[in-house]
Amino acid sequence: MPQHPTMDTRFGTLCTAVVFAVFVRWVVSLNSYSGMGKPPMYGDYEAQRHWMEITTNLPIKQWYFNGTDNDLLYWGLDYPPLTAYHMWLCGKVAEWIDPDWTSLFASRGYESYEHKLFMRYSVLIGDVVIYIPAVLLYCFLQKKFTHTQKVLLSCVLLLFPGLIIIDYGHFQYNSISLGLTLWAVIALSHRHEVLGSAAFMLALCYKQMSLYHAMPFFCYLLGKCWQQRWKKGFFSLCCIGVSVLATFAFVWMPFLSDKDLFLQVVHRIFPVARGVFEDKVSNFWCSLSVVVKFRNFMSHEGLLKLCLATTLLGLVPSSLDLLFRPSGNKFKLALVNSSLVFFLFSFQVHEKSILLPALPVCLLLPWRPFTSTWFLTIATFSMLPLLVKDGLVIATLITSILFIIAVELGLQGVSSDPTIGCPVCIWSSKNLPWLPHRVFFYAVKSGFYASLMGALFLGLLSVVVPPPSSLPDLWPVLISVYSCSHFIGFTLYYHIVQLMTTDSKETAAQKTKKTQ
């Protein structure tokens, strides 16, 4: 008889996976960071340090206002209050260790080995407290996998290179907002709508970019309430509303007593006065700007309205489908679709915002390993111009190889046939039975390898070959356009998959409701 692993063995394998994921993060953190040794503005590392300086030295009502003690042009605070509280907490600890780290004005551009350790550990603590437990819980709640498969799946999700490189290399705290979003997804998938709503509101109050996921949460919760009998559904909707409002009020309480203060915070976290995109981001507007110079014939307000209109229009198919046919599978797909639409078409997009659609794609890895791995690889590649600037090319290459190896080892029991679940393949099998299945198999596989070879070729050129003096942004632009073409294709793919997805449980529930 086969011997089942003991509790100690299971715990040991889980600890090994977590320790390895933490080790990879630690190794990446030994590299340089955004703006290292590059005055006068430095980079995102200095931005986070400066927010600690501001929040620990100034009263809360001055955090978001320009003044003699708070120059908003020098990394002014532009994230919601929960981020500010987090920076205050980190700043207090930093002040206790060494007051020079957060001294008002005098600490600008502060760099030391000890301070770098502190900043890196502050990211790791957030990861260990919020993101890593959420990933482990999500994986271990998957009933169809064995314990070993769950451990391997956890390792795969924790080794996604994009998030590791941005948080531990470039330097940010994305794992906190993404971790809170993942806690919300877990809660909703187990019918804890009130807790899930509160968790997602916390994610929104930490980073406003979590709005990329807002429409699926809204439509899924409303659709679930709509499916219930009207009294129970109305009561559920009220409970969800109270949870959202109470969480918002709790986080924003210090800023709600003064109208001008509240509006200033809103103005800071939604900077519509900035451009339509920053740097060379792999979205629709940046790619199209290569041939169409919008600023030559459109005003700033016109561009803002155009982005708003296209984003809202792009959200309609996925949102309506989820609203009228809510299910767990559709919810995850809608999270991908909504965040991709926002990334491609919304206003003021950063290259790092691709991490928002990457989170739900990671959640789809056990069921769609081929397309998910393809997307996550291109998502990491799309940030290459930023990573080259930060000196993180080698770290990106190594973590990407580790991720692909982890996928191969961790998802051995899952079919990697790219034609399984493919909408085009399903349609052709029904309508074109004479067409061999292997044709699609080899076509998709060939496209995958050609895509990766193209990314590798462009990446090598951008690192090895200097661009011509007349085209200094040649490689970042080509990488952006190349990645954008992939993201448009993935957007169409995931939309078709969502619209074609049927959940037998949901269908049965709707039929039962109709017969009552």
PDB file of N, CA, C and O in Angstrom, residues 108-157:
ATOM      1  N   ARG A 108      16.661  63.738   2.671  1.00  0.00           N
ATOM      2  CA  ARG A 108      16.380  63.576   1.235  1.00  0.00           C
ATOM      3  C   ARG A 108      17.539  62.870   0.532  1.00  0.00           C
ATOM      4  O   ARG A 108      18.697  63.273   0.654  1.00  0.00           O
ATOM      5  N   GLY A 109      17.194  61.831  -0.205  1.00  0.00           N
ATOM      6  CA  GLY A 109      18.199  61.076  -0.934  1.00  0.00           C
ATOM      7  C   GLY A 109      19.084  60.231  -0.050  1.00  0.00           C
ATOM      8  O   GLY A 109      20.140  59.770  -0.504  1.00  0.00           O
ATOM      9  N   TYR A 110      18.643  59.979   1.174  1.00  0.00           N
ATOM     10  CA  TYR A 110      19.471  59.207   2.109  1.00  0.00           C
ATOM     11  C   TYR A 110      19.680  57.788   1.588  1.00  0.00           C
ATOM     12  O   TYR A 110      18.740  57.102   1.215  1.00  0.00           O
ATOM     13  N   GLU A 111      20.932  57.365   1.567  1.00  0.00           N
ATOM     14  CA  GLU A 111      21.282  56.020   1.120  1.00  0.00           C
ATOM     15  C   GLU A 111      22.377  55.452   2.016  1.00  0.00           C
ATOM     16  O   GLU A 111      23.403  56.088   2.227  1.00  0.00           O
ATOM     17  N   SER A 112      22.125  54.275   2.536  1.00  0.00           N
ATOM     18  CA  SER A 112      23.133  53.557   3.312  1.00  0.00           C
ATOM     19  C   SER A 112      22.787  52.081   3.281  1.00  0.00           C
ATOM     20  O   SER A 112      21.649  51.698   2.990  1.00  0.00           O
ATOM     21  N   TYR A 113      23.744  51.243   3.601  1.00  0.00           N
ATOM     22  CA  TYR A 113      23.520  49.802   3.597  1.00  0.00           C
ATOM     23  C   TYR A 113      22.470  49.413   4.628  1.00  0.00           C
ATOM     24  O   TYR A 113      21.576  48.609   4.355  1.00  0.00           O
ATOM     25  N   GLU A 114      22.544  50.009   5.813  1.00  0.00           N
ATOM     26  CA  GLU A 114      21.603  49.691   6.882  1.00  0.00           C
ATOM     27  C   GLU A 114      20.181  50.122   6.503  1.00  0.00           C
ATOM     28  O   GLU A 114      19.216  49.387   6.769  1.00  0.00           O
ATOM     29  N   HIS A 115      20.076  51.293   5.893  1.00  0.00           N
ATOM     30  CA  HIS A 115      18.743  51.768   5.501  1.00  0.00           C
ATOM     31  C   HIS A 115      18.160  50.912   4.390  1.00  0.00           C
ATOM     32  O   HIS A 115      16.950  50.640   4.359  1.00  0.00           O
ATOM     33  N   LYS A 116      19.021  50.468   3.472  1.00  0.00           N
ATOM     34  CA  LYS A 116      18.554  49.587   2.407  1.00  0.00           C
ATOM     35  C   LYS A 116      18.006  48.292   2.998  1.00  0.00           C
ATOM     36  O   LYS A 116      16.957  47.793   2.555  1.00  0.00           O
ATOM     37  N   LEU A 117      18.699  47.738   4.000  1.00  0.00           N
ATOM     38  CA  LEU A 117      18.209  46.532   4.665  1.00  0.00           C
ATOM     39  C   LEU A 117      16.837  46.771   5.284  1.00  0.00           C
ATOM     40  O   LEU A 117      15.926  45.942   5.157  1.00  0.00           O
ATOM     41  N   PHE A 118      16.698  47.901   5.956  1.00  0.00           N
ATOM     42  CA  PHE A 118      15.419  48.213   6.592  1.00  0.00           C
ATOM     43  C   PHE A 118      14.298  48.298   5.567  1.00  0.00           C
ATOM     44  O   PHE A 118      13.207  47.729   5.754  1.00  0.00           O
ATOM     45  N   MET A 119      14.543  49.003   4.466  1.00  0.00           N
ATOM     46  CA  MET A 119      13.511  49.171   3.439  1.00  0.00           C
ATOM     47  C   MET A 119      13.158  47.819   2.813  1.00  0.00           C
ATOM     48  O   MET A 119      11.978  47.527   2.569  1.00  0.00           O
ATOM     49  N   ARG A 120      14.161  47.003   2.534  1.00  0.00           N
ATOM     50  CA  ARG A 120      13.899  45.695   1.942  1.00  0.00           C
ATOM     51  C   ARG A 120      13.091  44.814   2.894  1.00  0.00           C
ATOM     52  O   ARG A 120      12.161  44.125   2.485  1.00  0.00           O
ATOM     53  N   TYR A 121      13.445  44.838   4.171  1.00  0.00           N
ATOM     54  CA  TYR A 121      12.723  44.018   5.155  1.00  0.00           C
ATOM     55  C   TYR A 121      11.290  44.514   5.338  1.00  0.00           C
ATOM     56  O   TYR A 121      10.395  43.717   5.631  1.00  0.00           O
ATOM     57  N   SER A 122      11.073  45.810   5.163  1.00  0.00           N
ATOM     58  CA  SER A 122       9.702  46.326   5.290  1.00  0.00           C
ATOM     59  C   SER A 122       8.807  45.762   4.196  1.00  0.00           C
ATOM     60  O   SER A 122       7.621  45.496   4.427  1.00  0.00           O
ATOM     61  N   VAL A 123       9.372  45.557   2.993  1.00  0.00           N
ATOM     62  CA  VAL A 123       8.617  44.921   1.909  1.00  0.00           C
ATOM     63  C   VAL A 123       8.358  43.454   2.236  1.00  0.00           C
ATOM     64  O   VAL A 123       7.247  42.943   2.059  1.00  0.00           O
ATOM     65  N   LEU A 124       9.391  42.785   2.729  1.00  0.00           N
ATOM     66  CA  LEU A 124       9.278  41.359   3.038  1.00  0.00           C
ATOM     67  C   LEU A 124       8.248  41.105   4.135  1.00  0.00           C
ATOM     68  O   LEU A 124       7.472  40.141   4.067  1.00  0.00           O
ATOM     69  N   ILE A 125       8.205  41.975   5.140  1.00  0.00           N
ATOM     70  CA  ILE A 125       7.228  41.806   6.224  1.00  0.00           C
ATOM     71  C   ILE A 125       5.804  41.914   5.685  1.00  0.00           C
ATOM     72  O   ILE A 125       4.929  41.109   6.020  1.00  0.00           O
ATOM     73  N   GLY A 126       5.561  42.894   4.824  1.00  0.00           N
ATOM     74  CA  GLY A 126       4.240  43.014   4.205  1.00  0.00           C
ATOM     75  C   GLY A 126       3.878  41.792   3.389  1.00  0.00           C
ATOM     76  O   GLY A 126       2.736  41.333   3.392  1.00  0.00           O
ATOM     77  N   ASP A 127       4.869  41.264   2.693  1.00  0.00           N
ATOM     78  CA  ASP A 127       4.681  40.058   1.896  1.00  0.00           C
ATOM     79  C   ASP A 127       4.314  38.862   2.777  1.00  0.00           C
ATOM     80  O   ASP A 127       3.378  38.108   2.493  1.00  0.00           O
ATOM     81  N   VAL A 128       5.079  38.685   3.862  1.00  0.00           N
ATOM     82  CA  VAL A 128       4.889  37.542   4.751  1.00  0.00           C
ATOM     83  C   VAL A 128       3.570  37.639   5.513  1.00  0.00           C
ATOM     84  O   VAL A 128       2.905  36.620   5.759  1.00  0.00           O
ATOM     85  N   VAL A 129       3.164  38.839   5.855  1.00  0.00           N
ATOM     86  CA  VAL A 129       1.948  39.023   6.655  1.00  0.00           C
ATOM     87  C   VAL A 129       0.678  38.950   5.807  1.00  0.00           C
ATOM     88  O   VAL A 129      -0.338  38.395   6.235  1.00  0.00           O
ATOM     89  N   ILE A 130       0.719  39.458   4.568  1.00  0.00           N
ATOM     90  CA  ILE A 130      -0.513  39.588   3.772  1.00  0.00           C
ATOM     91  C   ILE A 130      -0.513  38.711   2.522  1.00  0.00           C
ATOM     92  O   ILE A 130      -1.407  37.884   2.327  1.00  0.00           O
ATOM     93  N   TYR A 131       0.486  38.854   1.661  1.00  0.00           N
ATOM     94  CA  TYR A 131       0.424  38.213   0.343  1.00  0.00           C
ATOM     95  C   TYR A 131       0.696  36.708   0.394  1.00  0.00           C
ATOM     96  O   TYR A 131      -0.085  35.906  -0.145  1.00  0.00           O
ATOM     97  N   ILE A 132       1.785  36.312   1.031  1.00  0.00           N
ATOM     98  CA  ILE A 132       2.149  34.890   1.052  1.00  0.00           C
ATOM     99  C   ILE A 132       1.076  34.033   1.727  1.00  0.00           C
ATOM    100  O   ILE A 132       0.702  32.977   1.194  1.00  0.00           O
ATOM    101  N   PRO A 133       0.523  34.430   2.893  1.00  0.00           N
ATOM    102  CA  PRO A 133      -0.563  33.620   3.472  1.00  0.00           C
ATOM    103  C   PRO A 133      -1.780  33.506   2.561  1.00  0.00           C
ATOM    104  O   PRO A 133      -2.428  32.453   2.507  1.00  0.00           O
ATOM    105  N   ALA A 134      -2.097  34.587   1.828  1.00  0.00           N
ATOM    106  CA  ALA A 134      -3.237  34.543   0.912  1.00  0.00           C
ATOM    107  C   ALA A 134      -2.996  33.550  -0.217  1.00  0.00           C
ATOM    108  O   ALA A 134      -3.892  32.785  -0.597  1.00  0.00           O
ATOM    109  N   VAL A 135      -1.778  33.534  -0.757  1.00  0.00           N
ATOM    110  CA  VAL A 135      -1.439  32.586  -1.823  1.00  0.00           C
ATOM    111  C   VAL A 135      -1.534  31.155  -1.305  1.00  0.00           C
ATOM    112  O   VAL A 135      -2.096  30.269  -1.967  1.00  0.00           O
ATOM    113  N   LEU A 136      -0.986  30.908  -0.126  1.00  0.00           N
ATOM    114  CA  LEU A 136      -1.014  29.556   0.439  1.00  0.00           C
ATOM    115  C   LEU A 136      -2.447  29.100   0.683  1.00  0.00           C
ATOM    116  O   LEU A 136      -2.809  27.957   0.369  1.00  0.00           O
ATOM    117  N   LEU A 137      -3.272  29.978   1.244  1.00  0.00           N
ATOM    118  CA  LEU A 137      -4.657  29.610   1.512  1.00  0.00           C
ATOM    119  C   LEU A 137      -5.400  29.325   0.214  1.00  0.00           C
ATOM    120  O   LEU A 137      -6.162  28.348   0.120  1.00  0.00           O
ATOM    121  N   TYR A 138      -5.196  30.172  -0.792  1.00  0.00           N
ATOM    122  CA  TYR A 138      -5.860  29.968  -2.089  1.00  0.00           C
ATOM    123  C   TYR A 138      -5.503  28.609  -2.675  1.00  0.00           C
ATOM    124  O   TYR A 138      -6.374  27.873  -3.155  1.00  0.00           O
ATOM    125  N   CYS A 139      -4.229  28.260  -2.631  1.00  0.00           N
ATOM    126  CA  CYS A 139      -3.780  26.991  -3.215  1.00  0.00           C
ATOM    127  C   CYS A 139      -4.288  25.797  -2.421  1.00  0.00           C
ATOM    128  O   CYS A 139      -4.699  24.788  -2.994  1.00  0.00           O
ATOM    129  N   PHE A 140      -4.277  25.901  -1.102  1.00  0.00           N
ATOM    130  CA  PHE A 140      -4.668  24.757  -0.279  1.00  0.00           C
ATOM    131  C   PHE A 140      -6.185  24.587  -0.195  1.00  0.00           C
ATOM    132  O   PHE A 140      -6.659  23.572   0.307  1.00  0.00           O
ATOM    133  N   LEU A 141      -6.934  25.544  -0.698  1.00  0.00           N
ATOM    134  CA  LEU A 141      -8.385  25.394  -0.765  1.00  0.00           C
ATOM    135  C   LEU A 141      -8.839  24.733  -2.062  1.00  0.00           C
ATOM    136  O   LEU A 141     -10.035  24.500  -2.252  1.00  0.00           O
ATOM    137  N   GLN A 142      -7.888  24.461  -2.978  1.00  0.00           N
ATOM    138  CA  GLN A 142      -8.226  23.787  -4.224  1.00  0.00           C
ATOM    139  C   GLN A 142      -8.378  22.290  -3.938  1.00  0.00           C
ATOM    140  O   GLN A 142      -7.395  21.597  -3.655  1.00  0.00           O
ATOM    141  N   LYS A 143      -9.584  21.791  -3.998  1.00  0.00           N
ATOM    142  CA  LYS A 143      -9.885  20.442  -3.530  1.00  0.00           C
ATOM    143  C   LYS A 143      -9.379  19.337  -4.455  1.00  0.00           C
ATOM    144  O   LYS A 143      -9.119  18.222  -4.000  1.00  0.00           O
ATOM    145  N   LYS A 144      -9.221  19.617  -5.725  1.00  0.00           N
ATOM    146  CA  LYS A 144      -8.898  18.528  -6.650  1.00  0.00           C
ATOM    147  C   LYS A 144      -7.407  18.164  -6.658  1.00  0.00           C
ATOM    148  O   LYS A 144      -7.009  17.209  -7.317  1.00  0.00           O
ATOM    149  N   PHE A 145      -6.573  18.902  -5.917  1.00  0.00           N
ATOM    150  CA  PHE A 145      -5.141  18.650  -5.917  1.00  0.00           C
ATOM    151  C   PHE A 145      -4.707  17.904  -4.661  1.00  0.00           C
ATOM    152  O   PHE A 145      -5.308  18.045  -3.597  1.00  0.00           O
ATOM    153  N   THR A 146      -3.629  17.143  -4.789  1.00  0.00           N
ATOM    154  CA  THR A 146      -3.017  16.491  -3.628  1.00  0.00           C
ATOM    155  C   THR A 146      -2.213  17.524  -2.848  1.00  0.00           C
ATOM    156  O   THR A 146      -1.992  18.652  -3.314  1.00  0.00           O
ATOM    157  N   HIS A 147      -1.756  17.115  -1.659  1.00  0.00           N
ATOM    158  CA  HIS A 147      -0.975  18.044  -0.840  1.00  0.00           C
ATOM    159  C   HIS A 147       0.282  18.498  -1.572  1.00  0.00           C
ATOM    160  O   HIS A 147       0.617  19.698  -1.579  1.00  0.00           O
ATOM    161  N   THR A 148       0.972  17.563  -2.203  1.00  0.00           N
ATOM    162  CA  THR A 148       2.198  17.909  -2.924  1.00  0.00           C
ATOM    163  C   THR A 148       1.914  18.881  -4.061  1.00  0.00           C
ATOM    164  O   THR A 148       2.664  19.846  -4.277  1.00  0.00           O
ATOM    165  N   GLN A 149       0.832  18.644  -4.784  1.00  0.00           N
ATOM    166  CA  GLN A 149       0.461  19.546  -5.876  1.00  0.00           C
ATOM    167  C   GLN A 149       0.132  20.939  -5.362  1.00  0.00           C
ATOM    168  O   GLN A 149       0.457  21.946  -5.997  1.00  0.00           O
ATOM    169  N   LYS A 150      -0.515  21.003  -4.210  1.00  0.00           N
ATOM    170  CA  LYS A 150      -0.846  22.305  -3.620  1.00  0.00           C
ATOM    171  C   LYS A 150       0.412  23.072  -3.224  1.00  0.00           C
ATOM    172  O   LYS A 150       0.502  24.282  -3.422  1.00  0.00           O
ATOM    173  N   VAL A 151       1.382  22.359  -2.670  1.00  0.00           N
ATOM    174  CA  VAL A 151       2.648  22.989  -2.299  1.00  0.00           C
ATOM    175  C   VAL A 151       3.366  23.507  -3.543  1.00  0.00           C
ATOM    176  O   VAL A 151       3.869  24.645  -3.569  1.00  0.00           O
ATOM    177  N   LEU A 152       3.413  22.668  -4.585  1.00  0.00           N
ATOM    178  CA  LEU A 152       4.076  23.074  -5.827  1.00  0.00           C
ATOM    179  C   LEU A 152       3.359  24.243  -6.482  1.00  0.00           C
ATOM    180  O   LEU A 152       4.002  25.167  -7.004  1.00  0.00           O
ATOM    181  N   LEU A 153       2.024  24.232  -6.440  1.00  0.00           N
ATOM    182  CA  LEU A 153       1.261  25.340  -7.002  1.00  0.00           C
ATOM    183  C   LEU A 153       1.540  26.631  -6.235  1.00  0.00           C
ATOM    184  O   LEU A 153       1.691  27.706  -6.840  1.00  0.00           O
ATOM    185  N   SER A 154       1.631  26.529  -4.920  1.00  0.00           N
ATOM    186  CA  SER A 154       1.973  27.704  -4.103  1.00  0.00           C
ATOM    187  C   SER A 154       3.319  28.263  -4.506  1.00  0.00           C
ATOM    188  O   SER A 154       3.503  29.485  -4.637  1.00  0.00           O
ATOM    189  N   CYS A 155       4.269  27.368  -4.715  1.00  0.00           N
ATOM    190  CA  CYS A 155       5.612  27.784  -5.120  1.00  0.00           C
ATOM    191  C   CYS A 155       5.583  28.495  -6.466  1.00  0.00           C
ATOM    192  O   CYS A 155       6.250  29.511  -6.666  1.00  0.00           O
ATOM    193  N   VAL A 156       4.790  27.980  -7.404  1.00  0.00           N
ATOM    194  CA  VAL A 156       4.674  28.597  -8.733  1.00  0.00           C
ATOM    195  C   VAL A 156       4.134  30.026  -8.612  1.00  0.00           C
ATOM    196  O   VAL A 156       4.698  30.966  -9.173  1.00  0.00           O
ATOM    197  N   LEU A 157       3.044  30.183  -7.871  1.00  0.00           N
ATOM    198  CA  LEU A 157       2.442  31.504  -7.733  1.00  0.00           C
ATOM    199  C   LEU A 157       3.361  32.482  -7.022  1.00  0.00           C
ATOM    200  O   LEU A 157       3.406  33.675  -7.359  1.00  0.00           O
TER     201      LEU A 157
END
